[in-house]
Amino acid sequence: MFTKHRNVSPEIGAWTSLHARMDLSREDRQYFMSMVKGFEGEKHFDEWLYRLPSDTLILNDLILEVNQQIIQCDSLVITGKEVMLFEVKNYEGDFYVEDECWFSTSGLEIRNPLHQLKRSESLLATLLQKERFSFSVTAYLVFVHPEFVLLQAPRDVSIIFPGQLPRFFQRLKKEAKPLTQKHHQLAERLLTLHMDESPYHKLPAYSYNRLKKGILCPSCFAFFQLHHQRLVCPTCSYRIQASTGVIESVKEFQWLFPEKKITTPHIHDWVGGTVSKKVIRTCLKKHFFMLSQGRGVHYVARNEK
DNA sequence: CAAAGAGTAAAGAGACACGG
DNA sequence: CCGTGTCTCTTTACTCTTTG
């Protein structure tokens, strides 16, 4: 059971938008690509988590703070038997290890993911102790890409390679035990402690005026055109409803310009006039909460009212 | 000099039409 | 039938002017 689902984070959303609407530097592009790749790996891992027995608590993308230190959990799984922390890596190609140092295919040294893992593990254990839960924590480093190879891999039981995933999940299924009230309490407590804002939010410099305006195709990130009251992608022929496109554009607008007010004219400009103000107004009214009346009208997300 | 007032532009509501 | 566009009317905010 997914207690907390994995959503497109505001960070990935903002980056995706910027990538389509402006020219990114080579480093920024690389940073973005690796983030997308990581996200895809996490979604891949979710496919495995889906197959777990229904009385398993799964919390994705948790951000917790312990002693002024941050733990970012890709997946946290609570079964009747154990609490497991998963760090998911979507590395592809041949990597190798030499004296605790990890190197990528190109020979570039990367941060030893085991260090990060052990740190998260002990921080989470501290947190549970602090919150008076007596569960122990096991952390796993999961490699999900089928073409990942780690040469001279350390004999560390916390590493799960792609080929070991079926056996690992089979074991979890076999050893499943029913959850108790305490387990549910832990999940709830972790959810309240979860911080929505990632403290490592990093975006390139951008300004409203220099961004390309329009509605992005979610499939190929070209700009939509309006044909017979539907949005049609000129590149991949993907079609969606105008209202859907507007809502997605407003999301991007919020990610990139949280300080700007959502108004019909603002959004009309943001979508480059692809759809009429009337459509935008109808959409905003339907999906957001309208504040004040007449000229000063602006909209806020329904839960921010 | 400042508060009140007038004028103007912006924004939404509603009625109606049209077309896939 | 639903979603969209057009037109008109109403509400509201902003700005400029007037006046004590």
Coordinates of C-alpha atoms (C1' of nucleotides) in Angstrom, one line a residue:
Chain A
M1 CA 0.0 0.0 0.0
F2 CA 1.4 3.3 -1.0
T3 CA 1.0 5.7 1.9
K4 CA 2.9 8.4 0.1
H5 CA 3.2 8.4 -3.7
R6 CA 6.0 9.6 -5.8
N7 CA 5.0 12.7 -7.7
V8 CA 6.9 14.8 -10.1
S9 CA 8.8 17.0 -7.7
P10 CA 8.6 20.8 -8.1
E11 CA 12.3 20.7 -8.9
I12 CA 12.0 18.3 -11.8
G13 CA 8.9 20.1 -13.0
A14 CA 10.7 23.5 -13.0
W15 CA 13.7 22.0 -14.7
T16 CA 11.6 20.3 -17.4
S17 CA 9.9 23.6 -18.0
L18 CA 13.1 25.6 -18.2
H19 CA 14.7 23.0 -20.5
A20 CA 11.9 23.5 -23.0
R21 CA 11.6 27.3 -22.7
M22 CA 15.2 28.4 -22.7
D23 CA 18.7 27.4 -23.6
L24 CA 20.5 25.6 -20.7
S25 CA 24.2 25.5 -20.3
R26 CA 25.9 22.2 -20.9
E27 CA 26.4 21.6 -17.2
D28 CA 22.8 22.5 -16.4
R29 CA 21.6 20.2 -19.1
Q30 CA 23.7 17.4 -17.7
Y31 CA 22.4 18.0 -14.2
F32 CA 18.8 17.9 -15.4
M33 CA 19.4 14.8 -17.5
S34 CA 20.9 12.9 -14.5
M35 CA 18.0 14.1 -12.3
V36 CA 15.5 12.7 -14.9
K37 CA 17.4 9.5 -15.1
G38 CA 17.3 9.1 -11.3
F39 CA 13.6 9.8 -11.3
E40 CA 13.1 7.1 -13.9
G41 CA 15.0 4.7 -11.9
E42 CA 12.9 5.4 -8.9
K43 CA 9.7 4.8 -10.9
H44 CA 11.2 1.6 -12.2
F45 CA 11.8 0.5 -8.6
D46 CA 8.1 1.4 -7.8
E47 CA 7.1 -1.3 -10.2
W48 CA 8.7 -3.8 -7.8
L49 CA 7.1 -2.2 -4.8
Y50 CA 3.7 -2.5 -6.4
R51 CA 4.0 -6.3 -6.2
L52 CA 4.5 -6.3 -2.4
P53 CA 1.6 -7.6 -0.2
S54 CA -1.0 -5.1 0.4
D55 CA -0.3 -4.8 4.2
T56 CA 3.1 -3.1 3.5
L57 CA 3.5 0.6 4.1
I58 CA 5.4 2.4 1.4
L59 CA 6.5 6.0 1.7
N60 CA 8.2 7.5 -1.3
D61 CA 10.3 10.6 -1.5
L62 CA 10.5 11.4 2.2
I63 CA 12.5 14.3 3.3
L64 CA 13.2 14.3 7.1
E65 CA 15.4 16.3 9.4
V66 CA 17.3 14.9 12.3
N67 CA 19.7 17.0 14.4
Q68 CA 19.7 19.7 11.7
Q69 CA 20.7 17.1 9.1
I70 CA 18.6 16.1 6.1
I71 CA 17.7 12.5 5.1
Q72 CA 16.2 12.1 1.6
C73 CA 14.6 8.7 1.3
D74 CA 13.8 7.5 -2.2
S75 CA 11.6 4.7 -0.7
L76 CA 10.8 3.7 2.8
V77 CA 9.1 0.4 3.3
I78 CA 7.5 -0.7 6.5
T79 CA 6.6 -4.4 6.8
G80 CA 5.6 -6.4 9.9
K81 CA 9.1 -7.6 10.1
E82 CA 11.3 -4.6 9.3
V83 CA 11.8 -1.0 8.3
M84 CA 13.7 -0.7 5.1
L85 CA 15.3 2.4 3.5
F86 CA 16.0 2.3 -0.2
E87 CA 18.4 4.4 -2.1
V88 CA 17.8 3.9 -5.8
K89 CA 20.4 4.4 -8.4
N90 CA 19.8 4.2 -12.1
Y91 CA 23.4 3.9 -13.1
E92 CA 24.1 2.5 -16.5
G93 CA 27.2 0.8 -17.9
D94 CA 30.4 -0.4 -16.2
F95 CA 31.5 1.1 -13.0
Y96 CA 34.3 0.0 -10.8
V97 CA 35.5 0.3 -7.2
E98 CA 39.0 0.8 -5.9
D99 CA 39.7 1.3 -2.2
E100 CA 36.3 2.7 -1.3
C101 CA 36.3 5.0 -4.3
W102 CA 33.8 4.6 -7.1
F103 CA 34.4 5.4 -10.7
S104 CA 32.0 5.7 -13.6
T105 CA 32.3 4.3 -17.1
S106 CA 34.3 7.3 -18.2
G107 CA 36.7 6.9 -15.3
L108 CA 35.3 9.8 -13.4
E109 CA 35.2 9.4 -9.7
I110 CA 31.7 9.6 -8.2
R111 CA 30.6 9.9 -4.6
N112 CA 30.6 6.6 -2.9
P113 CA 26.9 5.8 -2.6
L114 CA 27.5 3.5 0.4
H115 CA 28.7 6.4 2.5
Q116 CA 25.5 8.3 1.8
L117 CA 23.5 5.2 2.5
K118 CA 25.1 4.5 5.9
R119 CA 24.6 8.1 6.9
S120 CA 20.9 8.0 6.0
E121 CA 20.6 4.7 7.8
S122 CA 22.1 5.9 11.1
L123 CA 20.2 9.2 10.9
L124 CA 16.9 7.4 10.4
A125 CA 17.7 5.0 13.3
T126 CA 18.4 8.1 15.5
L127 CA 15.1 9.6 14.4
L128 CA 13.1 6.4 15.3
Q129 CA 14.8 6.3 18.7
K130 CA 14.0 9.9 19.3
E131 CA 10.4 9.3 18.4
R132 CA 10.4 6.2 20.7
F133 CA 9.9 3.6 18.1
S134 CA 11.8 0.4 18.7
F135 CA 12.1 -0.8 15.1
S136 CA 15.5 -1.3 13.6
V137 CA 16.4 0.1 10.2
T138 CA 18.0 -1.6 7.3
A139 CA 19.2 0.4 4.4
Y140 CA 19.7 -0.9 0.9
L141 CA 21.4 0.5 -2.1
V142 CA 19.4 -0.6 -5.2
F143 CA 20.7 -0.6 -8.7
V144 CA 17.8 -0.9 -11.1
H145 CA 19.3 -0.5 -14.6
P146 CA 19.6 -3.9 -16.3
E147 CA 22.9 -2.9 -17.9
F148 CA 24.6 -1.8 -14.8
V149 CA 27.8 -3.6 -13.8
L150 CA 29.9 -2.9 -10.8
L151 CA 33.4 -4.3 -11.1
Q152 CA 35.2 -5.3 -8.0
A153 CA 32.1 -4.7 -6.0
P154 CA 32.4 -4.7 -2.3
R155 CA 30.9 -7.7 -0.5
D156 CA 28.3 -5.5 1.1
V157 CA 24.9 -7.1 1.9
S158 CA 23.2 -3.7 1.6
I159 CA 23.8 -3.6 -2.2
I160 CA 21.1 -5.0 -4.4
F161 CA 22.0 -5.6 -8.1
P162 CA 19.4 -5.7 -10.9
G163 CA 19.7 -9.5 -11.1
Q164 CA 19.0 -9.9 -7.4
L165 CA 15.8 -7.9 -7.4
P166 CA 13.4 -10.9 -8.1
R167 CA 14.9 -12.9 -5.2
F168 CA 14.9 -10.0 -2.9
F169 CA 11.2 -9.3 -3.4
Q170 CA 10.4 -13.0 -3.2
R171 CA 12.1 -13.1 0.2
L172 CA 10.1 -10.1 1.4
K173 CA 6.9 -11.7 0.3
K174 CA 7.8 -15.0 2.0
E175 CA 8.8 -13.3 5.3
A176 CA 5.8 -11.0 5.4
K177 CA 4.2 -10.6 8.8
P178 CA 1.0 -8.6 9.6
L179 CA 1.4 -5.0 10.5
T180 CA 0.6 -3.8 14.0
Q181 CA -0.9 -0.5 15.2
K182 CA 2.6 0.7 16.0
H183 CA 3.7 0.3 12.3
H184 CA 0.8 2.6 11.2
Q185 CA 1.7 5.1 13.9
L186 CA 5.3 5.2 12.6
A187 CA 4.1 5.8 9.0
E188 CA 1.8 8.6 10.2
R189 CA 4.5 10.2 12.3
L190 CA 7.0 10.1 9.4
L191 CA 4.4 11.8 7.2
T192 CA 3.9 14.6 9.6
L193 CA 7.6 15.1 9.9
H194 CA 8.1 15.1 6.2
M195 CA 9.2 18.4 4.7
D196 CA 7.7 19.3 1.4
E197 CA 10.5 21.7 0.3
S198 CA 13.8 20.1 -0.6
P199 CA 16.5 22.2 0.9
Y200 CA 18.8 21.4 -2.0
H201 CA 16.5 23.1 -4.6
K202 CA 18.8 24.2 -7.3
L203 CA 17.7 26.0 -10.5
P204 CA 19.6 27.9 -13.2
A205 CA 19.2 31.6 -13.4
Y206 CA 16.1 32.6 -15.4
S207 CA 13.7 35.5 -15.9
Y208 CA 10.1 35.6 -17.0
N209 CA 10.6 37.8 -20.0
R210 CA 13.3 35.6 -21.6
L211 CA 11.3 32.3 -21.4
K212 CA 9.5 31.1 -24.4
K213 CA 5.7 31.2 -23.8
G214 CA 3.3 28.5 -24.8
I215 CA 1.8 25.2 -23.6
L216 CA 4.3 22.3 -23.6
C217 CA 3.5 18.9 -25.0
P218 CA 4.1 16.4 -22.1
S219 CA 5.3 13.8 -24.6
C220 CA 7.9 15.7 -26.6
F221 CA 8.1 19.2 -25.1
A222 CA 7.3 21.0 -28.3
F223 CA 4.7 23.8 -28.1
F224 CA 1.1 22.9 -28.7
Q225 CA -1.1 24.6 -31.3
L226 CA -4.8 24.9 -31.1
H227 CA -6.8 23.0 -33.7
H228 CA -10.6 22.7 -33.5
Q229 CA -10.6 23.5 -29.8
R230 CA -8.0 20.9 -28.9
L231 CA -4.3 21.2 -28.3
V232 CA -2.4 19.4 -31.0
C233 CA 1.4 18.9 -30.9
P234 CA 2.9 19.8 -34.3
T235 CA 5.8 17.4 -33.7
C236 CA 4.4 14.2 -32.3
S237 CA 0.6 14.8 -33.0
Y238 CA -0.2 14.3 -29.3
R239 CA -3.6 15.7 -28.5
I240 CA -5.0 17.0 -25.2
Q241 CA -7.9 19.1 -24.0
A242 CA -7.2 22.8 -23.8
S243 CA -8.2 22.9 -20.1
T244 CA -5.7 20.1 -19.3
G245 CA -2.9 22.1 -21.0
V246 CA -3.8 25.2 -19.1
I247 CA -3.7 23.5 -15.8
E248 CA -0.3 22.0 -16.5
S249 CA 1.0 25.4 -17.6
V250 CA -0.3 26.9 -14.4
K251 CA 1.6 24.3 -12.4
E252 CA 4.8 25.2 -14.2
F253 CA 4.1 28.9 -13.6
Q254 CA 3.8 28.2 -9.9
W255 CA 7.0 26.2 -9.8
L256 CA 9.0 28.8 -11.6
F257 CA 7.3 32.0 -10.2
P258 CA 5.8 31.2 -6.8
E259 CA 5.9 34.9 -6.0
K260 CA 3.7 35.9 -9.0
K261 CA 0.0 35.9 -8.6
I262 CA -2.1 33.7 -10.8
T263 CA -4.5 35.8 -12.8
T264 CA -6.2 35.3 -16.1
P265 CA -4.0 37.8 -18.0
H266 CA -0.8 36.5 -16.5
I267 CA -1.6 32.9 -17.5
H268 CA -2.9 34.1 -20.9
D269 CA 0.5 35.7 -21.5
W270 CA 2.3 32.6 -20.1
V271 CA 0.7 30.3 -22.5
G272 CA 1.5 32.7 -25.3
G273 CA -2.1 33.3 -26.2
T274 CA -2.5 29.7 -27.4
V275 CA -5.9 29.6 -25.8
S276 CA -8.3 32.4 -25.1
K277 CA -8.6 34.3 -21.8
K278 CA -12.1 32.9 -21.5
V279 CA -10.9 29.3 -21.5
I280 CA -8.2 30.3 -19.0
R281 CA -10.7 32.0 -16.7
T282 CA -13.1 29.0 -16.8
C283 CA -10.2 26.6 -16.0
L284 CA -8.9 28.7 -13.1
K285 CA -12.3 29.1 -11.7
K286 CA -12.9 25.3 -11.9
H287 CA -9.6 24.2 -10.4
F288 CA -8.5 27.0 -8.2
F289 CA -9.9 29.2 -5.5
M290 CA -10.9 32.7 -6.6
L291 CA -9.9 35.6 -4.3
S292 CA -11.7 39.0 -4.4
Q293 CA -13.7 40.3 -7.3
G294 CA -13.5 42.6 -10.3
R295 CA -10.1 43.9 -11.2
G296 CA -8.1 42.5 -8.3
V297 CA -9.1 38.8 -8.9
H298 CA -6.4 36.2 -8.5
Y299 CA -6.4 32.5 -7.9
V300 CA -4.8 30.2 -5.3
A301 CA -4.6 26.5 -5.1
R302 CA -7.7 25.1 -3.5
N303 CA -5.8 23.7 -0.4
E304 CA -4.1 27.1 0.2
K305 CA -7.4 28.9 0.8
Chain B
dC1 C1' -1.2 69.6 0.7
dA2 C1' -4.4 66.0 1.0
dA3 C1' -8.8 64.0 0.7
dA4 C1' -12.7 63.4 -2.3
dG5 C1' -14.4 62.7 -6.7
dA6 C1' -14.4 61.6 -11.7
dG7 C1' -12.9 59.1 -15.4
dT8 C1' -10.8 55.0 -17.4
dA9 C1' -9.1 50.5 -17.9
dA10 C1' -9.2 45.8 -16.4
dA11 C1' -11.5 41.8 -15.2
dG12 C1' -15.5 38.6 -14.5
dA13 C1' -20.5 37.0 -15.3
dG14 C1' -23.9 35.8 -18.1
dA15 C1' -26.5 35.1 -22.3
dC16 C1' -26.2 33.3 -26.7
dA17 C1' -24.2 31.0 -30.8
dC18 C1' -21.6 27.5 -33.1
dG19 C1' -19.5 23.2 -34.2
dG20 C1' -17.3 18.7 -33.6
Chain C
dC1 C1' -24.0 17.7 -25.4
dC2 C1' -20.0 19.9 -24.2
dG3 C1' -16.5 23.1 -24.8
dT4 C1' -15.4 27.4 -26.8
dG5 C1' -15.9 32.1 -28.8
dT6 C1' -18.4 36.7 -29.0
dC7 C1' -20.8 40.4 -27.0
dT8 C1' -22.5 43.2 -23.4
dC9 C1' -23.1 44.6 -18.7
dT10 C1' -21.3 45.0 -14.0
dT11 C1' -17.8 45.4 -10.6
dT12 C1' -13.5 47.0 -9.1
dA13 C1' -8.8 49.3 -9.0
dC14 C1' -6.0 52.7 -10.4
dT15 C1' -4.9 57.5 -11.8
dC16 C1' -5.5 62.1 -12.5
dT17 C1' -8.0 66.3 -11.2
dT18 C1' -10.4 69.2 -8.3
dT19 C1' -11.2 71.8 -4.2
dG20 C1' -11.2 73.3 0.6

